[in-house]
Tab-separated table of C-alpha atoms and ligand atoms in Angstrom:
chain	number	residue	atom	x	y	z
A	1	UNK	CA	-11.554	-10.609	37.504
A	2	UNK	CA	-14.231	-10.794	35.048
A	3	UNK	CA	-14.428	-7.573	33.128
A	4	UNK	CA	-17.776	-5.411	33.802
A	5	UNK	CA	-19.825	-3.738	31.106
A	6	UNK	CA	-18.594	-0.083	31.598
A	7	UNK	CA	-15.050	-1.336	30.653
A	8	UNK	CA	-15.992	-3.475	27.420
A	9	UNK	CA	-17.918	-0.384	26.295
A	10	UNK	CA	-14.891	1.793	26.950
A	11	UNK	CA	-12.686	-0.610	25.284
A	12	UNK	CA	-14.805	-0.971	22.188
A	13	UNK	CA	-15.252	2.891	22.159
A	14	UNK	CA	-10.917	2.802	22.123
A	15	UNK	CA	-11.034	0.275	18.938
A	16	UNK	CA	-13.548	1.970	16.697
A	17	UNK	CA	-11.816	5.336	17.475
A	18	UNK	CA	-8.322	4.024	16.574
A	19	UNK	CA	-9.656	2.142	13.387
A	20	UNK	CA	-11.463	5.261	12.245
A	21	UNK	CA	-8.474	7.528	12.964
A	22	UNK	CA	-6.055	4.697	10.579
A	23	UNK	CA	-8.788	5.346	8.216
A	24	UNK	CA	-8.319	9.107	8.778
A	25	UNK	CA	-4.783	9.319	9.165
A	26	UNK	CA	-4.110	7.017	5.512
A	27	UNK	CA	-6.130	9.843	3.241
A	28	UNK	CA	-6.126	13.230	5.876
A	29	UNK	CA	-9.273	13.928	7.705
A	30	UNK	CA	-11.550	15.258	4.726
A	31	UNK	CA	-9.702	13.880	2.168
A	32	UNK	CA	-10.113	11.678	-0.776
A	33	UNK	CA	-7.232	10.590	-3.067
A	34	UNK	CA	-7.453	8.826	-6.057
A	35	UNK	CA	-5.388	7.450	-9.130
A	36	UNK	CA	-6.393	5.926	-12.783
A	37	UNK	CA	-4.130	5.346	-15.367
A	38	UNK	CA	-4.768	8.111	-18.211
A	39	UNK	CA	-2.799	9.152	-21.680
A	40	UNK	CA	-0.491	6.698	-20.453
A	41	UNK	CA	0.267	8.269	-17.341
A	42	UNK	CA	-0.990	7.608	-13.246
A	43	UNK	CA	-3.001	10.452	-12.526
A	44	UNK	CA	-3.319	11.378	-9.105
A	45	UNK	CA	-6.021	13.093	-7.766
A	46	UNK	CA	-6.424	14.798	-4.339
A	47	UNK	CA	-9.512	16.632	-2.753
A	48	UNK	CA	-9.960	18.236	0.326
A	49	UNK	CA	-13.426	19.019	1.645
A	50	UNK	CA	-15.941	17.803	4.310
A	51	UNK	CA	-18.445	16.075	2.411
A	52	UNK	CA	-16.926	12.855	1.898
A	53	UNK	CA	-19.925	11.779	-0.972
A	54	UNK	CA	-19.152	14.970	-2.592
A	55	UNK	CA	-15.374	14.849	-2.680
A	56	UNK	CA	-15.814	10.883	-4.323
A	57	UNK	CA	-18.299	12.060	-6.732
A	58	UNK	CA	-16.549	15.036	-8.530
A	59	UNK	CA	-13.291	13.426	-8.454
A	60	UNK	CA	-14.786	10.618	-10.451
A	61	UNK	CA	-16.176	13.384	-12.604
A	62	UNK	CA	-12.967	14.796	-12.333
A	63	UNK	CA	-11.221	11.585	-13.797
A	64	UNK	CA	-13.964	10.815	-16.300
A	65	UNK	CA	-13.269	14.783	-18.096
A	66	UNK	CA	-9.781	13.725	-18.385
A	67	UNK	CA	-10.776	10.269	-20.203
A	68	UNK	CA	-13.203	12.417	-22.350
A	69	UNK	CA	-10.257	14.468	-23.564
A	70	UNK	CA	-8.043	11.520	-24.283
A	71	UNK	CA	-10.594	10.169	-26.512
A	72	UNK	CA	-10.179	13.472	-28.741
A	73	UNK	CA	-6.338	13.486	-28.317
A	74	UNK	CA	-5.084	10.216	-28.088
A	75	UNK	CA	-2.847	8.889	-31.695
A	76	UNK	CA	-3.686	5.668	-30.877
A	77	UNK	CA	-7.801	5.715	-30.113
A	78	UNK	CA	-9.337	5.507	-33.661
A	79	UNK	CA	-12.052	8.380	-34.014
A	80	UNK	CA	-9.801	10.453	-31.714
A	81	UNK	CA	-9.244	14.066	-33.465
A	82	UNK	CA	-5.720	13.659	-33.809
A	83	UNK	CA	-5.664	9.933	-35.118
A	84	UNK	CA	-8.210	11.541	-37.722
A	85	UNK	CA	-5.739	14.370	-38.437
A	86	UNK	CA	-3.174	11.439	-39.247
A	87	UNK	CA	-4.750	10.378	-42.048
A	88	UNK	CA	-4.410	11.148	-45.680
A	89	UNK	CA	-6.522	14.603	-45.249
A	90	UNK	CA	-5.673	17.860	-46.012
A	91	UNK	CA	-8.420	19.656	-43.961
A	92	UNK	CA	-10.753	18.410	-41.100
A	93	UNK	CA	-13.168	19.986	-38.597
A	94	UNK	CA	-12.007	19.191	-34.732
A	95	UNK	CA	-13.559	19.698	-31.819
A	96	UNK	CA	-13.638	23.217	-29.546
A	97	UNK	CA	-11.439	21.303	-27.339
A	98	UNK	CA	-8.854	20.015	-29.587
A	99	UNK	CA	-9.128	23.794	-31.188
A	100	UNK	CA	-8.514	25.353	-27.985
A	101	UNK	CA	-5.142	23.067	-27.393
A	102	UNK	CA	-4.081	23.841	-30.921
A	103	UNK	CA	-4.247	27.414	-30.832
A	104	UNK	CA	-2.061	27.486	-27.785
A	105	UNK	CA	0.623	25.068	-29.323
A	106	UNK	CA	0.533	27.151	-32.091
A	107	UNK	CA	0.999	30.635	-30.154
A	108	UNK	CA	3.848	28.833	-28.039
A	109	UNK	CA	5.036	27.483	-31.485
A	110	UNK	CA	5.182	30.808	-32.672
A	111	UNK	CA	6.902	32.627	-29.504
A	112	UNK	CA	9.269	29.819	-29.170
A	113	UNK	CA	10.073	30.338	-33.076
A	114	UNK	CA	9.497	26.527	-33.750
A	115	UNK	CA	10.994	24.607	-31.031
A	116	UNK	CA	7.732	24.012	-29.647
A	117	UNK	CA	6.047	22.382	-33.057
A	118	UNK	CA	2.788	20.152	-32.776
A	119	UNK	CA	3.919	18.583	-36.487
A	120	UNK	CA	6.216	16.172	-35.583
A	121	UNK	CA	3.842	13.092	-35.200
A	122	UNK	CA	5.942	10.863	-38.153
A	123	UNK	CA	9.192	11.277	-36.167
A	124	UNK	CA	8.137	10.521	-33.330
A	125	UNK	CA	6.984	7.102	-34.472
A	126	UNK	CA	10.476	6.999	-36.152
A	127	UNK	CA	11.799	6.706	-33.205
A	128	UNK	CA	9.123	4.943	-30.727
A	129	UNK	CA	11.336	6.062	-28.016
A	130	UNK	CA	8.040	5.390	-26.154
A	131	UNK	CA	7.073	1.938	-27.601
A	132	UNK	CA	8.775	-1.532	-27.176
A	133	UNK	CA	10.889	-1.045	-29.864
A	134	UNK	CA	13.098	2.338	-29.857
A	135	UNK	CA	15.841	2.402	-32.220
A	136	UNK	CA	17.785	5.411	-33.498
A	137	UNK	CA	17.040	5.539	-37.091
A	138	UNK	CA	18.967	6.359	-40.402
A	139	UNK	CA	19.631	10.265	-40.804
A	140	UNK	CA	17.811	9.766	-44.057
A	141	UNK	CA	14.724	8.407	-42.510
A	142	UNK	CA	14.855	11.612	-40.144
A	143	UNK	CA	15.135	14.079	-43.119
A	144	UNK	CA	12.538	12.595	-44.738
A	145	UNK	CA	10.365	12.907	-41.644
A	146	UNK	CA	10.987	16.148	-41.198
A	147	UNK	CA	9.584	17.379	-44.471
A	148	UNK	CA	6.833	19.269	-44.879
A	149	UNK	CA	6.963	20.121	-40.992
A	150	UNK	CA	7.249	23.600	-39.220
A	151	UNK	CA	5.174	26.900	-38.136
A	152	UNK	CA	3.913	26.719	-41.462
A	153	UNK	CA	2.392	23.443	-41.867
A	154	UNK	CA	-0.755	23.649	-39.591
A	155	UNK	CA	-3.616	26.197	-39.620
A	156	UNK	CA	-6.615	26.511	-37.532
A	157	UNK	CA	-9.487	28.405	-38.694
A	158	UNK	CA	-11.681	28.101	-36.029
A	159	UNK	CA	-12.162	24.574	-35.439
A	160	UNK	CA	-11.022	23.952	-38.733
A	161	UNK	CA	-7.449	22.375	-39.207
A	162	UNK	CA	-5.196	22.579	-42.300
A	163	UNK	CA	-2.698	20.375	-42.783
A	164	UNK	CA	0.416	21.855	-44.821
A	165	UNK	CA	0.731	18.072	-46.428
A	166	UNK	CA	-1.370	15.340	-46.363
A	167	UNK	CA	0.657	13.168	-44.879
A	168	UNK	CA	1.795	15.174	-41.652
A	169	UNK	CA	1.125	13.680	-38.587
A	170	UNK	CA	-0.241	16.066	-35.640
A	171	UNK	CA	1.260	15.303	-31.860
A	172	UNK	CA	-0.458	16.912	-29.186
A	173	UNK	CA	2.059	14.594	-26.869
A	174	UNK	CA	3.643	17.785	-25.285
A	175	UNK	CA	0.302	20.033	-24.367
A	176	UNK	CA	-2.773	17.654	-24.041
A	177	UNK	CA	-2.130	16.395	-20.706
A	178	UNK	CA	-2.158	19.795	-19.617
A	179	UNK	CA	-5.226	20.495	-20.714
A	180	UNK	CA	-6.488	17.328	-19.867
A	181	UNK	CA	-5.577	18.175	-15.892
A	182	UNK	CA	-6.896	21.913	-16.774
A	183	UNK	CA	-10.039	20.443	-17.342
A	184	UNK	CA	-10.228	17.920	-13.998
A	185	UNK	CA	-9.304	21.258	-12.579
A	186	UNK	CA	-12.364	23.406	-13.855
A	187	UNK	CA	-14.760	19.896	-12.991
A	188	UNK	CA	-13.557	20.088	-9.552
A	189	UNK	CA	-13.918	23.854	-8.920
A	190	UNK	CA	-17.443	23.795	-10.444
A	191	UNK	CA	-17.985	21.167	-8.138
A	192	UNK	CA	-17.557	23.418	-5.219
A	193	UNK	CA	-14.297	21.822	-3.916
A	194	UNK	CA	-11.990	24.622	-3.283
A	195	UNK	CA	-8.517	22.771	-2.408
A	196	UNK	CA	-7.319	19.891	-4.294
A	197	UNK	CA	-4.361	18.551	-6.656
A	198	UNK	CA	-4.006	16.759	-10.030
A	199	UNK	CA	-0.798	14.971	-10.833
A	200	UNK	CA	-0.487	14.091	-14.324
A	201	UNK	CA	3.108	12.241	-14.371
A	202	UNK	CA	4.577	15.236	-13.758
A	203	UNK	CA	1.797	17.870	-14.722
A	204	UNK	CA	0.393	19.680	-11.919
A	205	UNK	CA	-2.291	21.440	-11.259
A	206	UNK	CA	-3.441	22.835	-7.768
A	207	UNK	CA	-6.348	24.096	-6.158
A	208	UNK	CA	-6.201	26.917	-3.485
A	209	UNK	CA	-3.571	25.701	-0.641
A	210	UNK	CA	-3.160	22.959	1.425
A	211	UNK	CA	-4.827	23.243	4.934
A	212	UNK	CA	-3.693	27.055	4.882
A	213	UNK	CA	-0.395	26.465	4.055
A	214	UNK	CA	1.170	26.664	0.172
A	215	UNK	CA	1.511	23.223	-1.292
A	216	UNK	CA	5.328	21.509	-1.480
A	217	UNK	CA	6.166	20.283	-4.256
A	218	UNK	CA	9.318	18.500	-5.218
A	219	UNK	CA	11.518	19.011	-8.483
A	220	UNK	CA	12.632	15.478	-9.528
A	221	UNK	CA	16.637	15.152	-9.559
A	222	UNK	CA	16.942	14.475	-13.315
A	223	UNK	CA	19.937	12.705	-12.462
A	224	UNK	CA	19.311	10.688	-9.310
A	225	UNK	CA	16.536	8.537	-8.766
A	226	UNK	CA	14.411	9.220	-6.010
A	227	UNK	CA	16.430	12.142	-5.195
A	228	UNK	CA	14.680	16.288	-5.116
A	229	UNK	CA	16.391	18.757	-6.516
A	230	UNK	CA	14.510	21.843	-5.064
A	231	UNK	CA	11.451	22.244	-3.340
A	232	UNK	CA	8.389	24.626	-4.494
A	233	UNK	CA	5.886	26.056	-2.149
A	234	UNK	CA	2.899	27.037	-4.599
A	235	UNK	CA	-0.724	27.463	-4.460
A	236	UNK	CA	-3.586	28.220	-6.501
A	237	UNK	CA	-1.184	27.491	-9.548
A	238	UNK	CA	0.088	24.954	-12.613
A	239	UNK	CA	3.802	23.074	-12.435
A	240	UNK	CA	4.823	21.039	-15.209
A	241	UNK	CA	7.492	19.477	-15.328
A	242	UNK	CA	9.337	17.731	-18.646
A	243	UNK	CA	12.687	15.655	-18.704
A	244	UNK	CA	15.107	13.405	-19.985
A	245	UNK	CA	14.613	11.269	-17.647
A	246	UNK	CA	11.182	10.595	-18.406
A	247	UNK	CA	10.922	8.552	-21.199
A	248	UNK	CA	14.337	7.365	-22.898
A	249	UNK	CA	16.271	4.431	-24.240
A	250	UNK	CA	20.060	3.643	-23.813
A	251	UNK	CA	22.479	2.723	-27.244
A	252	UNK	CA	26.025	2.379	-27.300
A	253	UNK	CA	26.072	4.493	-24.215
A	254	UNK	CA	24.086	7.806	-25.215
A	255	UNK	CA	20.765	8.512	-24.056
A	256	UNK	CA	18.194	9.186	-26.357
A	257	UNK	CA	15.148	10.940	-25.319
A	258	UNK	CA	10.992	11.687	-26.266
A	259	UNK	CA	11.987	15.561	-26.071
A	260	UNK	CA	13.183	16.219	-30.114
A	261	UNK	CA	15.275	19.281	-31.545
A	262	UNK	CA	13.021	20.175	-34.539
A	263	UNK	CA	15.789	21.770	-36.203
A	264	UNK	CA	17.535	18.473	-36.273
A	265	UNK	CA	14.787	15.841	-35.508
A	266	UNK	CA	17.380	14.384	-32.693
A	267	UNK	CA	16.327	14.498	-29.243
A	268	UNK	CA	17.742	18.033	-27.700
A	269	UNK	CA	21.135	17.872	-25.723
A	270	UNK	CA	19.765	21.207	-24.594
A	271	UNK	CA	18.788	20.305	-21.086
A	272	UNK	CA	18.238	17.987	-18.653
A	273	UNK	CA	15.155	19.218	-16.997
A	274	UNK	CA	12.766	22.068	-17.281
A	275	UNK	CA	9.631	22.826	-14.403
A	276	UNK	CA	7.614	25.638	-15.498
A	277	UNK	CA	4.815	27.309	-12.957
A	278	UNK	CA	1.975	29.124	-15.177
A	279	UNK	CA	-2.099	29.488	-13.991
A	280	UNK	CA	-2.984	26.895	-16.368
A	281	UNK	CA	-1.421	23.448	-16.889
A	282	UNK	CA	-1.710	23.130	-20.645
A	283	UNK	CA	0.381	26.710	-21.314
A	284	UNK	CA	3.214	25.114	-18.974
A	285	UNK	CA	2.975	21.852	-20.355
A	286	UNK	CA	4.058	23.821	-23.821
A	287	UNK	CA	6.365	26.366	-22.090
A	288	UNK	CA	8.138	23.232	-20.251
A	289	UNK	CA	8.490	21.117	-23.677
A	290	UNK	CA	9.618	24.508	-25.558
A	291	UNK	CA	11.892	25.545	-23.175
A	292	UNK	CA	13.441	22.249	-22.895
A	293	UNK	CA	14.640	22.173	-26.649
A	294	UNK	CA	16.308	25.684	-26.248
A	295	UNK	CA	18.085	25.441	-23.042
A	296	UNK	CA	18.821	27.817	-20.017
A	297	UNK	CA	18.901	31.230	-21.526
A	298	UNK	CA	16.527	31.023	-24.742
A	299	UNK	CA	13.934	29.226	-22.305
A	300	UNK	CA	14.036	31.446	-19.743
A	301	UNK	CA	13.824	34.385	-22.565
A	302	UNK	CA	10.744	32.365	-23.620
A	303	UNK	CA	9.297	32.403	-20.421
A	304	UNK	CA	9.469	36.003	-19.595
A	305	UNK	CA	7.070	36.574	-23.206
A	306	UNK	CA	4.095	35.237	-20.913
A	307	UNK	CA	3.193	37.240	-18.238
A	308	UNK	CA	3.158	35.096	-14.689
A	309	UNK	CA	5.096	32.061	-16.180
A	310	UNK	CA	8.124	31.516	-14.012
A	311	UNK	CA	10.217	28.601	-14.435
A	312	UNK	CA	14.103	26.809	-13.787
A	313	UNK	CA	15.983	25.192	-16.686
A	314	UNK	CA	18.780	22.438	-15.870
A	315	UNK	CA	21.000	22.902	-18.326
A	316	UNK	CA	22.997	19.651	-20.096
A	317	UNK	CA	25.701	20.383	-17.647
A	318	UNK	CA	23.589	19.769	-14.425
A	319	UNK	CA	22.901	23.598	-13.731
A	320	UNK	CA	19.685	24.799	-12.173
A	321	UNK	CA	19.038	28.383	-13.768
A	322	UNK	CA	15.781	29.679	-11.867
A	323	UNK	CA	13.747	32.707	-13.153
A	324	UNK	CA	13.955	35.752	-11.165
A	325	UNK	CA	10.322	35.286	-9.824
A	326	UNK	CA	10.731	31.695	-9.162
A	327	UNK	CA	13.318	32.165	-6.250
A	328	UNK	CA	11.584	33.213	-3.283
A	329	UNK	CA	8.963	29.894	-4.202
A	330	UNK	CA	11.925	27.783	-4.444
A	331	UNK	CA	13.832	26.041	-1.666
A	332	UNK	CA	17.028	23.887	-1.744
A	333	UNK	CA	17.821	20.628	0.232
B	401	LIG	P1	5.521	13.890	-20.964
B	401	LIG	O1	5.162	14.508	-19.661
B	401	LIG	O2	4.540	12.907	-21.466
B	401	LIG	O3	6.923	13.408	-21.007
B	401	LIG	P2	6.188	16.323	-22.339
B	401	LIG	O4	5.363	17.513	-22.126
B	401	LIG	O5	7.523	16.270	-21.735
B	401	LIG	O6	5.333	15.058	-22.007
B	401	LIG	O7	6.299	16.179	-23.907
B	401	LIG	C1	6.829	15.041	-24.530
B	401	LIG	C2	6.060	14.759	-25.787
B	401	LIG	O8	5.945	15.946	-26.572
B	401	LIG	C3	6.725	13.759	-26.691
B	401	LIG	O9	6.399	12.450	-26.354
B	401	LIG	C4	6.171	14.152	-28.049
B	401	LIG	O10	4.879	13.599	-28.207
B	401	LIG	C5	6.030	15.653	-27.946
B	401	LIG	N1	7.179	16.409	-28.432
B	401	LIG	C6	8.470	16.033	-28.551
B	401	LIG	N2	9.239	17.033	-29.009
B	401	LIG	C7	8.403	18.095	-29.181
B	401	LIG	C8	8.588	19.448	-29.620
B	401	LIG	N3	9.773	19.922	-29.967
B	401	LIG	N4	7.490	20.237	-29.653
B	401	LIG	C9	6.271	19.790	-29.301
B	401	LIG	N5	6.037	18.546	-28.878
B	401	LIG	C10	7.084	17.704	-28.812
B	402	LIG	MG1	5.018	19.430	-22.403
C-alpha cells in the first residue's frame, strides 16, 4: 500500500522531533557545555538558560576572561606578570589582578604560618614534577633553592611587588586558577545567566543550583582511579580540590608529588587529598594547597580562621576527616 501524505508528514514530524530531542538530551534542554584547554588544565564550562545565543556568547566570554588571566599569570608566557617577577628585579608594578591574587596568597600565607608560600617558583623547576623530565634532586640543590624564600620575601604595596631577593621566583601555581574560574564566574553572572558551572581540573565554581536541586559533586578517590570517595550536594558555592594524585612521578617506588613542604622543600607526606568549599574559588584554591601541606588537624584548624570555609582532609593514612559544617553536604557511597 502506497503510503498517503498525512502519514509521511507524521513520520517526518516523528524524525525531526527525535533528532532534536538527541540534540536536547546530549547538552540538557537549555544548556550549553563547553571545554578549552587553559593554564594547562580542561576547563569545563556549563550554562543553563533559555537563550541559546546568549548562553554561547558569555561562555565564550566566559573562557576568553580566563585566557586573559593566564596571560598575567602564566611562568611560561613572556610579558606575563609573574614571568616578569622571575627575572633579575627587585621591585615591579603588576597588574590589579595579579595584586588581588597576591594579597590573598599572602593572607593565607600568613594564617597558614608559611605552608601556603607563593615563593617557591625555583624549586619547583628543581623538580619539574610537571615537565617531561622530573627527577628528585640533590638535598643541596633543594637548600639552595630554598634560600631567600618565606613570609618574608614578598611585599605588595598596592600593585607594587617586592621581591626579598632578586633572584626569587614567584608561583601563583596553587591560587591563579581559582581566580581565573572566579573571574569566568563574575563574566557569566554579569551576563545574566544565573545557573552554571566551571571546572578547572579540579577547581569548581558554581552558579545558583542545578534545575532546583543542589549540584553533586564527586570527591575523587585519591587512591583509586575512577573511583568517588564522597559525594557533595552544593550550590551557589566554590570546591577545590588538590591531590597527590594529580600531578606526580614514580622513583624507586615512592611517589613524589607538585604539592611541596616548604619547611623541607620535599613534597608533603601530609595528606593524600584535601577538597575545600569557600564562596570564592581562588581562597579555596589556597586553603586546599595550604591545608594539604599540614595535614588533618592543622588544616582543618586553618580552615575554621575563615569564616564559611568548610573542608575534608585525607590524611597519609587514607582517612577522610570532614569539618563539622561539611557533614550534612557530604554523602558516602
Ligand atoms: P593543581 O590543581 O594545578 O594541582 P594546586 O592548587 O593543587 O594546583 O597547587 C599545586 C601548585 O601549587 C604546584 O604546581 C605549585 O605551582 C604550587 N605549590 C606547590 N607547593 C606549594 C605551597 N606549599 N604553597 C603554595 N603553592 C604551592
Ligand atoms: Mg591550590
Amino acid at each position: 500500500m502506497p503510503f498517503n501524505r498525512p502519514f509521511i508528514v507524521v513520520l517526518l514530524l516523528l524524525i525531526v522531533a527525535v533528532f532534536s530531542f538527541q540534540r536536547w538530551g546530549g547538552e540538557g534542554r537549555g544548556e550549553v557545555r563547553r571545554s578549552r584547554i587553559i593554564m594547562g588544565t580542561v576547563v569545563e564550562i556549563t550554562a543553563l538558560g533559555e537563550d541559546q545565543d546568549a548562553l554561547e556568547a558569555a561562555v565564550n566570554d566566559a573562557f576568553a576572561e580566563m585566557s586573559r588571566i593566564e596571560g598575567l599569570m602564566s611562568p611560561h608566557l613572556p610579558g606575563s606578570d609573574v614571568a616578569r617577577l622571575a627575572g633579575p628585579v627587585s621591585s615591579l608594578e603588576v597588574s590589579p589582578d595579579t595584586a588581588a591574587v597576591l594579597t590573598l596568597g599572602l593572607q593565607v600565607a600568613r594564617v597558614s604560618g608559611g605552608a601556603f608560600d607563593m615563593t617557591l617558583g625555583r624549586l619547583k623547576e628543581l623538580w619539574g614534577v610537571e615537565t617531561e623530565n622530573p627527577r628528585v634532586p640533590a638535598a643541596g640543590d633543594i637548600a639552595e633553592a630554598l634560600q631567600g624564600t618565606g613570609l618574608e620575601a614578598l611585599r605588595l604595596d598596592g600593585t607594587r611587588v617586592e621581591k626579598g631577593a632578586v633572584d626569587l621566583a614567584v608561583d601563583l601555581g596553587g591560587i591563579a586558577k581559582g581566580y581565573a574560574v572566579d573571574r569566568a564566574a563574575a563574566v557569566l553572572k554579569n551576563a545574566g545567566i544565573e545557573r552554571a558551572s566551571i571546572n578547572a581540573g579540579g577547581d569548581l565554581r558554581l552558579l545558583g543550583d542545578h534545575q532546583g536541586r543542589p549540584w553533586r559533586i564527586g570527591i575523587q578517590h585519591p587512591r583509586q582511579d575512577q573511583v568517588m570517595l564522597a559525594t557533595l550536594a552544593l550550590a551557589d558555592t566554590a570546591v577545590v580540590t588538590s591531590g597527590d594524585y594529580e600531578r606526580f612521578f614514580e622513583k624507586d617506588g615512592r611517589r613524589y608529588h607538585h604539592l611541596f613542604d616548604p619547611r623541607t622543600g620535599y613534597p608533603s607526606a601530609a595528606s593524600q587529598s584535601v577538597t575545600v568549599v569557600a564562596d570564592s574559588a581562588m581562597l579555596a584554591d589556597a586553603l586546599a594547597t595550604a591545608a594539604f601541606v599540614l595535614g588533618p588537624e592543622a588544616g582543618l584548624a586553618l580552615l575554621e580562621q575563615f569564616p564559611g570555609a568548610e573542608g575534608m582532609v585525607v590524611g597519609a593514612d587514607g582517612v577522610p576527616h570532614p569539618s563539622p559544617g561539611l557533614k550534612e553536604r557530604l554523602s558516602w557511597p
